[in-house]
Amino acid sequence: MNSLAQPQPVPRWPGFSRPVAIVSALLALLVLSVLAAAGTGAVPLPPLQILAILAALLGLDPGVPVGAGETSLILHLRLPRVVLAMIVGAGLAVCGAALQGLFRNPLADPGLVGVSGGAALGAGLVIVAGGLLAPPMFPALRMWLLPIAAFGGGLAAALLVYRLGTRAGVSDITAMLLAGIAINALAGAGLGAFSYFANDEQLRNLTFFTLGGLGAANWTLVAICLGVVTLVAFVFLRQARALNALLLGEAEATHLGVDVQAVKRRIFLGVAAAVGVLVAFTGMIGFVGLVVPHLARMMLGPDHHRVLPVSMLLGALLVVLADLGARTLIVPAELPLGVLTAALGAPFFIWLLAKRGKDA
Amino acid sequence: MRRREFLALGAMTLALPTRPLHAAPALRVVSVGGAVTECVYAIGMERLLVGADTTSLYPPVAERLPRVGYQRALSAEGLLSLAPGLILASEDAGPPAVVEQIKRAGVRWVSLNTAHTPDAPVQKLLAVGAALGQPTLAAARIRQYEADWRRSQVAVAALPGRPRAIFVMAHGGPTLNLAGRDTAADAMLTLAGCDNALDFKGYKTISPEALLTAAPDVIVTTGQSVDGFGGLQSLLTRPGLAESPAARKRHVVALDGLFLLGFGPRTPQAVMQLAQQTRGQT
């Protein structure tokens, strides 16, 4: 899986190791992107006014008058969206990185273990047949029906893949990958059937779900996603040493004292929970989970102590920038986010691949 | 015309006492939904419009308004960037989270019914008139609509027979998308004195064999769909349609999508044209 990883070159500047330099640069870029994203939108607001609004929100006296409408725009529309973009990017990327480490397969991504497919199927069920379930339900509950069904679908699919790939308490990586492909095919068939029975409106909603978007962002969603992603990232980071040992092979990892089965279970459940929640609220945002971990490895080598956190940084950066584009490119309308993550990330990835070919 | 201007003048004087003449900034309105936008133009209040969605295609000048995207995929900040005081939207507008965000931002959101009845345009005109503070203009336009409607009813009743019709829409796939019951197209066929040859609910893609048994006398579609099919000839040679009486007579009626299915102020004219053209009259 680390065929794409580069050997680590000698530090260029004494006193600054390459990892420190790269991480600092990425952090600086992320901060700049977040500021740019918070400062840019369909409603033009000068940077100074945004600073004044933020100061007022923090209880400071900005010294200039701040409009209630503008404050509400920043507080309820733009800020939760930028923060959610960071969380979604970091979460999808760390899940991809952990899965690629676990499967020792560069093509592993959260979609492969069935989570995204199952979630889409759950969402499709609510979009197409939700009307049948809706009348007896409270409207407030109806709003949560789609995320709950999507999360349930994702979790069910992932657990099914795990069960199918596990014999006598031992999970076989190849069997899990194949089970993932089979479950995805089934979910695809179900989604196809839903789109056949869907009316015009439902079809449109299905399409938007499969392209992803952060338009529904609010502080409740931010809190839920932040909680889940933080928890899962914490669990994954504790598995970094085990994932490194797994690079040598399962038998070797076992000899090094790693409880391989426990690692598999934790990562699988973590991915199912995190991706399930993220897909439920933001639809299917492609590319991040698959390619961001590769970018991280290209920059800093295969050590999971670095790959996992740097993937989170890169994922956050990519989704914040992609969503900035989604919100502002065709103002006052909006582009689907899934289109932009791929459109932004893929050329950069291709450039890295080509550059690597020249160096070799 | 003079009568309308007089009424407009009357409405303006009625509105005067509530707003000071000099300082009142005009209400900024975004219209979402083709028929809704048509209603705003129909009562002559288009100067208030500062944006419209991509389904707002009539009158053609409406296409020059800033576009807020497709009506089911609106962007909250995008809408707010137009600083609207009022959003007139069809019930199809969404997604719900964005609608919620707009309402929470304090913008008035008026939802307009999307029923497929001859009364629906009246309801829309009434609601648009009320929301824009122009009930008199709306009432005048409704009287005109009702006269149009009665005229079209007389014309339709005088036409011979009940043609067996199908309504077909292009959806990019290799199969045809056909209208069953509970669709705008089915309602229009019925109003135009035609029988929908298909009896299922909503839009479906059906097999060539099922289509063969429908044996329509006339194929109704939209102008946009004819392009989607790759021209009339391509549609008429589809398996299942090629053998139909309609294809043998090359009897296809293609009307503009919004005109035919929008249930806007032009509905009487659409019913009349559909009724005449399905009987081979133009």
XYZ file of C-alpha atoms in Angstrom:
642
model
C 0.000 0.000 0.000
C 2.944 2.313 0.460
C 4.084 1.951 -3.114
C 3.188 5.603 -3.585
C 5.093 6.764 -0.533
C 8.382 8.532 -0.987
C 11.507 7.931 1.038
C 11.977 10.822 3.384
C 14.599 13.262 2.094
C 17.198 14.927 4.280
C 15.847 18.103 5.941
C 16.560 21.125 3.790
C 16.890 23.626 6.605
C 18.799 22.733 9.720
C 16.558 23.070 12.752
C 13.367 22.523 10.720
C 12.575 18.917 9.882
C 10.529 18.339 6.731
C 7.476 17.118 8.683
C 7.446 20.187 10.906
C 7.789 22.465 7.888
C 4.993 20.690 5.995
C 2.603 20.558 8.924
C 3.224 24.228 9.727
C 2.617 25.160 6.101
C -0.605 23.122 6.012
C -1.829 24.637 9.265
C -1.128 28.119 7.968
C -2.924 27.296 4.715
C -5.910 25.921 6.606
C -6.161 29.032 8.778
C -5.956 31.247 5.690
C -8.567 29.153 3.865
C -10.946 29.254 6.800
C -10.570 33.030 7.007
C -11.090 33.332 3.268
C -14.120 31.017 3.397
C -15.653 32.891 6.324
C -14.972 36.174 4.569
C -16.340 35.231 1.170
C -19.872 34.426 0.164
C -22.776 35.430 -1.978
C -23.415 38.378 0.349
C -20.356 40.615 0.052
C -19.051 41.769 3.423
C -15.739 43.629 3.857
C -13.164 41.780 6.023
C -13.147 44.536 8.633
C -16.882 44.202 9.100
C -16.548 40.437 9.554
C -13.877 41.021 12.190
C -16.207 43.508 13.888
C -19.044 40.961 13.824
C -16.796 38.261 15.266
C -15.588 40.646 17.955
C -19.172 41.527 18.834
C -20.058 37.812 18.997
C -17.194 37.295 21.436
C -18.613 40.059 23.601
C -16.010 42.665 22.672
C -16.880 46.174 21.607
C -16.078 46.379 17.887
C -16.234 50.168 17.911
C -18.369 50.213 14.770
C -22.084 49.477 14.392
C -22.860 45.867 13.469
C -26.090 44.926 11.684
C -28.243 42.174 13.142
C -28.876 40.673 9.710
C -25.179 40.500 8.931
C -24.391 39.018 12.324
C -27.028 36.367 11.809
C -25.697 35.620 8.321
C -22.180 35.054 9.612
C -23.265 33.242 12.774
C -25.988 30.987 11.360
C -25.075 30.464 7.721
C -21.427 30.978 6.999
C -19.568 29.988 10.162
C -21.356 26.670 10.787
C -20.814 25.807 7.156
C -17.080 26.503 7.192
C -16.667 24.626 10.477
C -18.718 21.701 9.172
C -16.576 21.653 6.013
C -13.456 21.239 8.174
C -15.011 18.470 10.232
C -16.376 16.593 7.216
C -13.065 16.844 5.372
C -11.027 15.755 8.367
C -13.428 12.922 9.191
C -13.654 11.452 5.695
C -9.892 11.709 5.207
C -8.963 10.076 8.518
C -11.411 7.235 7.821
C -9.879 6.721 4.387
C -6.364 6.741 5.833
C -7.228 4.224 8.563
C -9.014 1.914 6.106
C -6.168 2.008 3.595
C -3.809 1.147 6.424
C -6.007 -1.666 7.664
C -6.657 -3.163 4.227
C -3.098 -2.489 3.021
C -4.825 -1.476 -0.177
C -4.432 1.929 -1.840
C -7.904 1.731 -3.337
C -9.725 1.264 -0.037
C -12.063 4.103 0.842
C -15.165 4.441 3.016
C -17.269 3.582 -0.022
C -15.606 0.204 -0.382
C -16.765 -1.191 2.957
C -20.379 -0.448 2.095
C -20.991 2.537 4.393
C -21.678 5.099 1.684
C -23.757 2.695 -0.395
C -25.834 1.610 2.584
C -26.308 5.208 3.677
C -27.421 6.225 0.195
C -29.881 3.340 0.179
C -31.330 4.433 3.533
C -31.589 8.012 2.315
C -33.159 6.857 -0.947
C -35.788 4.915 0.970
C -36.795 8.035 2.885
C -36.673 10.303 -0.180
C -38.863 8.001 -2.274
C -41.078 6.282 0.307
C -40.800 8.841 3.139
C -44.211 10.217 2.243
C -45.761 6.896 3.238
C -44.087 7.022 6.651
C -44.504 10.726 7.155
C -48.188 11.482 7.818
C -48.377 9.888 11.270
C -45.072 11.395 12.317
C -44.324 14.737 13.851
C -42.795 17.184 11.385
C -39.797 17.631 13.662
C -39.186 13.905 13.560
C -39.562 13.880 9.785
C -36.617 16.238 9.474
C -34.427 13.675 11.223
C -35.845 10.721 9.340
C -33.413 10.980 6.437
C -30.209 11.254 8.492
C -31.369 8.451 10.786
C -32.223 6.169 7.858
C -28.948 7.030 6.116
C -26.924 6.379 9.250
C -28.792 3.129 9.892
C -28.290 2.007 6.302
C -24.573 2.788 6.420
C -24.044 1.032 9.722
C -26.074 -2.021 8.666
C -24.129 -2.359 5.409
C -20.770 -2.024 7.164
C -21.688 -4.572 9.856
C -22.887 -6.961 7.166
C -19.562 -6.608 5.344
C -17.721 -7.201 8.620
C -19.774 -10.298 9.416
C -19.363 -11.705 5.915
C -15.609 -11.177 6.093
C -15.209 -12.736 9.528
C -14.940 -16.490 10.114
C -14.474 -17.960 13.571
C -13.546 -14.605 15.049
C -10.906 -13.829 12.411
C -11.533 -11.184 9.755
C -10.079 -11.896 6.370
C -9.160 -8.710 4.525
C -9.792 -10.121 1.043
C -13.155 -11.556 2.058
C -14.142 -8.173 3.550
C -13.156 -6.345 0.365
C -15.172 -8.761 -1.756
C -18.132 -8.586 0.624
C -17.881 -4.779 0.376
C -18.059 -4.975 -3.413
C -21.089 -7.293 -3.234
C -22.932 -5.109 -0.707
C -22.160 -2.017 -2.785
C -23.571 -3.710 -5.871
C -26.731 -4.563 -3.944
C -27.044 -1.016 -2.621
C -26.538 0.261 -6.160
C -29.335 -1.986 -7.395
C -31.629 -0.756 -4.622
C -30.796 2.861 -5.380
C -31.452 2.215 -9.063
C -34.854 0.747 -8.209
C -35.665 3.776 -6.025
C -34.730 6.168 -8.807
C -36.964 4.183 -11.157
C -39.974 4.567 -8.866
C -39.104 8.142 -7.911
C -41.042 11.086 -9.256
C -39.331 14.122 -10.689
C -38.794 15.799 -7.343
C -37.539 12.650 -5.612
C -35.152 11.925 -8.457
C -33.710 15.382 -8.131
C -33.296 14.937 -4.367
C -31.575 11.579 -4.882
C -29.152 13.171 -7.319
C -28.322 15.940 -4.899
C -27.778 13.442 -2.111
C -25.280 11.510 -4.218
C -23.397 14.717 -5.046
C -23.183 15.935 -1.463
C -23.456 19.437 -0.054
C -23.152 21.440 3.135
C -26.206 23.665 2.603
C -27.982 22.237 5.651
C -25.166 23.210 8.027
C -26.159 24.554 11.439
C -24.599 24.418 14.879
C -26.521 21.270 15.873
C -25.056 19.374 12.916
C -21.629 20.804 13.698
C -21.867 19.561 17.289
C -22.985 16.057 16.282
C -20.357 15.675 13.554
C -17.614 17.194 15.702
C -18.389 14.773 18.526
C -18.331 11.701 16.316
C -15.276 12.702 14.287
C -13.276 13.679 17.384
C -14.065 10.385 19.075
C -13.260 8.312 16.011
C -10.067 10.259 15.227
C -8.951 9.745 18.826
C -9.538 5.988 18.533
C -7.748 5.813 15.170
C -4.725 7.799 16.366
C -4.293 5.283 19.179
C -4.116 2.559 16.523
C -1.308 4.297 14.616
C 1.399 1.994 15.984
C -0.703 -1.083 15.244
C -1.380 0.155 11.704
C 2.360 0.645 11.203
C 2.975 -2.913 12.389
C 0.269 -4.133 10.003
C 2.289 -2.697 7.104
C 4.610 -5.677 7.630
C 1.771 -8.175 7.413
C -0.820 -9.576 9.797
C 1.347 -12.419 11.123
C 4.259 -10.049 11.729
C 1.979 -7.575 13.500
C 0.681 -10.349 15.735
C 4.285 -11.271 16.612
C 4.915 -7.644 17.494
C 2.159 -7.954 20.098
C -0.685 -6.307 18.147
C -4.203 -7.638 18.722
C -4.955 -7.539 14.993
C -8.595 -8.536 15.303
C -9.266 -5.793 17.852
C -7.652 -3.223 15.546
C -9.823 -4.388 12.651
C -12.974 -4.204 14.750
C -12.226 -0.742 16.135
C -11.359 0.743 12.762
C -14.316 -0.849 11.048
C -16.788 0.366 13.655
C -15.142 3.791 13.739
C -15.407 4.200 9.975
C -18.995 2.949 9.948
C -20.018 5.426 12.665
C -18.129 8.469 11.383
C -18.827 8.075 7.678
C -22.403 7.017 8.433
C -23.036 10.256 10.324
C -21.202 12.455 7.808
C -22.949 10.948 4.782
C -26.297 11.161 6.564
C -26.008 14.932 6.971
C -24.007 15.987 3.926
C -24.661 13.350 1.263
C -21.926 11.543 -0.580
C -18.824 13.704 -0.901
C -16.472 11.769 -3.112
C -12.713 11.784 -3.538
C -11.697 12.994 -0.051
C -11.498 9.593 1.674
C -9.796 7.933 -1.275
C -7.120 10.381 -2.339
C -6.302 12.631 0.616
C -4.473 9.811 2.496
C -2.289 9.300 -0.581
C -1.425 12.978 -0.593
C -0.466 12.699 3.062
C 1.766 9.689 2.394
C 3.391 11.356 -0.617
C 4.282 14.321 1.546
C 5.413 12.610 4.724
C 5.899 8.892 4.179
C 3.901 5.917 5.442
C 4.155 6.374 9.241
C 0.565 6.403 10.510
C 1.501 8.708 13.379
C 1.856 11.296 10.603
C -0.507 9.996 7.914
C -3.596 10.106 10.130
C -3.294 13.695 11.466
C -1.927 15.112 8.210
C -4.789 13.466 6.297
C -7.190 15.269 8.611
C -5.472 18.591 7.929
C -5.449 18.015 4.170
C -9.035 16.760 4.122
C -10.222 19.813 6.051
C -8.279 22.110 3.715
C -9.684 20.453 0.576
C -13.326 20.505 1.678
C -13.171 24.092 2.985
C -11.786 25.267 -0.363
C -14.168 23.101 -2.392
C -17.169 24.403 -0.460
C -15.924 27.973 -0.877
C -16.035 27.300 -4.622
C -19.437 25.606 -4.387
C -20.883 28.666 -2.642
C -19.323 31.383 -4.758
C -18.680 30.214 -8.322
C -22.223 30.651 -9.683
C -23.699 33.163 -7.226
C -26.552 33.419 -6.304
C -26.960 29.710 -7.105
C -24.769 26.907 -5.763
C -22.773 23.970 -7.179
C -22.838 20.451 -5.698
C -19.845 19.962 -3.377
C -18.985 16.451 -4.624
C -18.294 17.903 -8.058
C -15.781 20.376 -6.637
C -13.845 18.113 -4.249
C -12.955 15.944 -7.220
C -12.434 18.867 -9.595
C -10.030 20.531 -7.122
C -8.326 17.448 -5.742
C -7.837 15.334 -8.853
C -5.617 17.751 -10.831
C -3.437 18.269 -7.762
C -3.186 14.504 -7.317
C -2.311 13.992 -10.992
C 0.350 16.678 -10.718
C 1.862 14.905 -7.702
C 1.819 11.569 -9.548
C 3.503 13.081 -12.599
C 6.118 14.846 -10.467
C 6.870 11.619 -8.645
C 7.406 9.869 -12.000
C 10.026 12.475 -12.945
C 11.875 12.229 -9.643
C 12.119 8.469 -9.789
C -56.013 48.516 -20.817
C -57.225 51.875 -19.589
C -59.271 50.099 -17.007
C -56.141 48.307 -15.714
C -54.180 51.512 -15.509
C -57.015 53.113 -13.641
C -57.084 50.224 -11.199
C -53.318 50.431 -10.776
C -53.616 54.094 -9.984
C -56.312 53.281 -7.475
C -54.168 50.648 -5.839
C -51.252 53.060 -5.613
C -53.314 55.725 -3.896
C -54.588 53.074 -1.515
C -51.023 52.117 -0.716
C -49.905 55.690 -0.218
C -50.985 56.412 3.349
C -49.084 53.385 4.703
C -45.761 54.408 3.132
C -44.136 57.827 3.039
C -43.689 58.796 -0.604
C -40.020 59.776 -0.499
C -38.135 57.368 1.767
C -39.824 54.027 1.068
C -37.382 51.648 -0.565
C -39.173 49.278 -2.958
C -39.860 45.780 -1.707
C -37.248 43.403 -3.128
C -38.822 40.147 -4.293
C -37.307 36.855 -5.421
C -39.632 34.564 -7.317
C -39.100 30.794 -7.320
C -41.078 28.661 -9.780
C -41.997 29.342 -13.392
C -45.727 29.846 -12.781
C -45.066 32.070 -9.758
C -42.836 34.380 -11.783
C -45.490 34.453 -14.511
C -48.053 35.588 -11.935
C -45.823 38.466 -10.810
C -45.522 39.635 -14.433
C -49.230 38.995 -15.027
C -50.206 41.559 -12.406
C -47.564 43.966 -13.690
C -45.402 44.001 -10.563
C -42.203 42.709 -12.195
C -40.303 45.871 -11.252
C -40.131 44.461 -7.702
C -38.304 41.311 -8.857
C -34.600 41.124 -8.021
C -34.106 37.425 -8.826
C -35.770 34.267 -10.078
C -35.021 30.556 -10.352
C -34.006 28.653 -13.487
C -37.573 27.456 -14.154
C -38.714 31.087 -14.586
C -38.715 31.126 -18.393
C -41.784 33.212 -19.163
C -42.080 35.955 -20.166
C -38.652 35.622 -21.853
C -37.471 38.858 -20.256
C -37.663 37.050 -16.876
C -34.596 35.065 -17.926
C -32.537 38.245 -17.563
C -33.118 38.359 -13.802
C -30.271 37.124 -11.561
C -30.596 33.337 -11.382
C -30.854 31.749 -7.915
C -30.453 28.202 -9.285
C -32.886 25.363 -9.676
C -35.957 25.692 -7.454
C -35.267 22.472 -5.524
C -31.589 23.304 -4.975
C -31.592 26.846 -3.639
C -28.689 28.362 -1.750
C -29.466 30.258 1.459
C -26.685 32.787 1.229
C -27.183 33.087 -2.510
C -30.797 34.122 -1.957
C -29.872 36.468 0.895
C -27.230 38.135 -1.261
C -30.082 39.627 -3.298
C -31.333 41.263 -0.057
C -34.945 40.195 -0.612
C -37.750 41.323 1.656
C -40.068 38.665 0.271
C -39.651 35.326 -1.421
C -42.560 34.016 -3.466
C -42.023 30.305 -3.976
C -43.846 27.305 -5.317
C -44.365 24.450 -2.881
C -41.664 22.560 -4.793
C -38.973 24.987 -3.657
C -36.290 23.618 -1.391
C -34.298 21.971 0.067
C -36.227 22.317 3.362
C -33.079 23.172 5.335
C -32.464 26.194 3.104
C -36.092 27.333 3.371
C -35.726 27.102 7.151
C -32.509 29.148 7.088
C -34.127 31.865 4.961
C -37.121 32.126 7.270
C -34.838 32.284 10.290
C -32.929 35.133 8.637
C -36.179 37.091 8.854
C -37.136 37.053 5.173
C -40.836 36.638 4.510
C -41.466 33.366 2.648
C -44.783 32.906 0.867
C -45.468 29.406 -0.396
C -47.810 29.042 -3.375
C -49.915 26.014 -4.143
C -48.982 23.726 -6.990
C -52.327 21.986 -7.518
C -53.283 20.874 -11.022
C -56.724 22.459 -11.203
C -58.121 25.385 -13.204
C -58.548 27.158 -9.875
C -54.826 26.893 -9.026
C -53.778 29.909 -11.154
C -56.490 31.965 -9.420
C -55.125 30.953 -6.034
C -51.591 31.829 -7.125
C -52.626 35.251 -8.480
C -54.579 35.963 -5.278
C -51.648 34.989 -3.050
C -49.094 36.891 -5.153
C -51.354 39.952 -5.203
C -51.846 39.815 -1.448
C -48.137 39.302 -0.724
C -47.166 42.228 -2.958
C -49.860 44.449 -1.470
C -51.682 44.664 -4.808
C -54.996 42.832 -4.314
C -56.764 45.106 -6.800
C -54.340 44.323 -9.613
C -54.634 40.638 -8.825
C -58.439 40.836 -8.797
C -58.409 42.477 -12.244
C -56.108 39.799 -13.634
C -58.273 37.077 -12.084
C -61.364 38.477 -13.816
C -59.472 38.314 -17.096
C -58.363 34.754 -16.302
C -61.922 33.694 -15.547
C -63.140 35.163 -18.826
C -60.331 33.337 -20.656
C -61.260 30.150 -18.862
C -64.944 30.373 -19.811
C -63.987 31.052 -23.438
C -61.701 28.027 -23.498
C -64.405 25.846 -21.952
C -66.877 26.853 -24.644
C -64.273 26.173 -27.336
C -63.312 22.774 -25.876
C -66.963 21.715 -25.518
C -67.548 22.473 -29.204
C -64.703 20.165 -30.319
C -65.564 16.678 -31.554
C -64.630 13.370 -29.889
C -62.280 12.363 -27.089
C -58.816 11.556 -28.520
C -56.798 8.825 -26.775
C -53.597 10.605 -25.843
C -50.349 9.905 -24.069
C -47.963 12.463 -22.625
C -44.314 11.600 -23.018
C -41.276 13.358 -21.621
C -37.594 12.892 -22.476
C -35.396 11.991 -19.518
C -32.153 11.148 -21.238
C -32.465 7.385 -20.907
C -33.139 4.845 -23.639
C -36.735 4.451 -22.460
C -39.637 6.892 -22.569
C -41.014 8.641 -19.496
C -44.816 8.658 -19.605
C -47.411 10.494 -17.553
C -50.033 8.569 -15.613
C -52.664 9.832 -13.191
C -51.943 12.588 -10.630
C -49.639 14.516 -12.940
C -49.939 18.004 -14.397
C -49.966 16.432 -17.863
C -52.873 14.112 -17.011
C -54.844 17.038 -15.607
C -54.261 19.050 -18.782
C -55.304 16.141 -21.025
C -58.535 15.784 -19.070
C -59.226 19.534 -19.170
C -58.663 19.474 -22.933
C -61.231 16.711 -23.349
C -58.742 13.925 -24.047
C -58.443 10.494 -22.444
C -55.056 9.575 -21.017
C -54.403 6.155 -22.562
C -52.226 5.226 -19.584
C -53.583 4.364 -16.175
C -50.875 4.316 -13.527
C -49.787 6.814 -10.928
C -47.129 9.439 -11.606
C -44.430 9.260 -14.277
C -43.179 5.836 -15.375
C -40.954 4.370 -17.993
C -42.960 1.572 -19.559
C -42.051 -1.267 -21.873
C -42.634 -1.021 -25.636
C -45.254 -3.796 -25.374
C -47.296 -1.953 -22.748
C -47.019 1.144 -24.894
C -48.294 -0.823 -27.883
C -51.487 -1.767 -26.040
C -52.054 1.901 -25.125
C -52.459 2.625 -28.876
C -52.695 6.427 -28.601
C -54.294 8.538 -31.344
C -52.059 11.426 -30.431
C -48.734 11.900 -28.671
C -48.418 15.006 -26.515
C -45.002 16.225 -25.419
C -43.059 19.414 -24.720
C -40.907 21.296 -27.185
C -37.912 20.769 -24.868
C -38.553 17.004 -24.906
C -38.617 16.796 -28.706
C -35.037 18.096 -28.639
C -34.265 15.551 -25.907
C -35.527 12.723 -28.096
C -33.283 13.863 -30.926
C -36.127 15.160 -33.049
C -39.620 14.128 -33.978
C -38.539 11.331 -36.311
C -36.528 9.658 -33.554
C -39.555 9.772 -31.231
C -41.942 8.354 -33.832
C -39.707 5.377 -34.591
C -39.373 4.259 -30.952
C -40.381 0.630 -30.411
C -43.945 0.547 -29.119
C -44.704 3.993 -30.518
C -43.828 3.329 -34.154
C -46.852 1.042 -34.540
C -49.334 3.379 -32.812
C -52.126 5.184 -34.701
C -50.482 8.445 -33.605
C -47.171 7.575 -35.269
C -48.888 6.403 -38.485
C -50.645 9.766 -38.727
C -47.512 11.548 -37.429
C -49.816 13.205 -34.937
C -47.602 14.781 -32.280
C -48.502 17.865 -30.255
C -45.469 19.635 -28.779
C -46.152 22.668 -26.585
C -43.824 24.660 -24.361
C -43.302 22.891 -21.021
C -44.107 25.807 -18.731
C -47.074 26.871 -20.874
C -48.536 23.360 -20.884
C -47.731 22.101 -17.383
C -47.120 25.206 -15.298
C -50.737 25.915 -14.261
C -49.961 29.602 -14.485
C -52.115 32.459 -15.819
C -51.879 31.107 -19.384
C -53.625 27.828 -18.495
C -56.857 28.606 -20.427
C -54.859 29.265 -23.592
C -52.851 26.087 -23.031
C -56.022 24.002 -22.561
C -57.519 25.486 -25.712
C -54.399 24.897 -27.832
C -54.021 21.371 -26.499
C -57.683 20.583 -27.217
C -57.500 21.972 -30.747
C -54.148 20.458 -31.685
C -54.994 16.991 -30.342
C -57.895 17.076 -32.813
C -55.680 18.104 -35.674
C -56.774 21.746 -35.649
C -54.330 24.576 -35.286
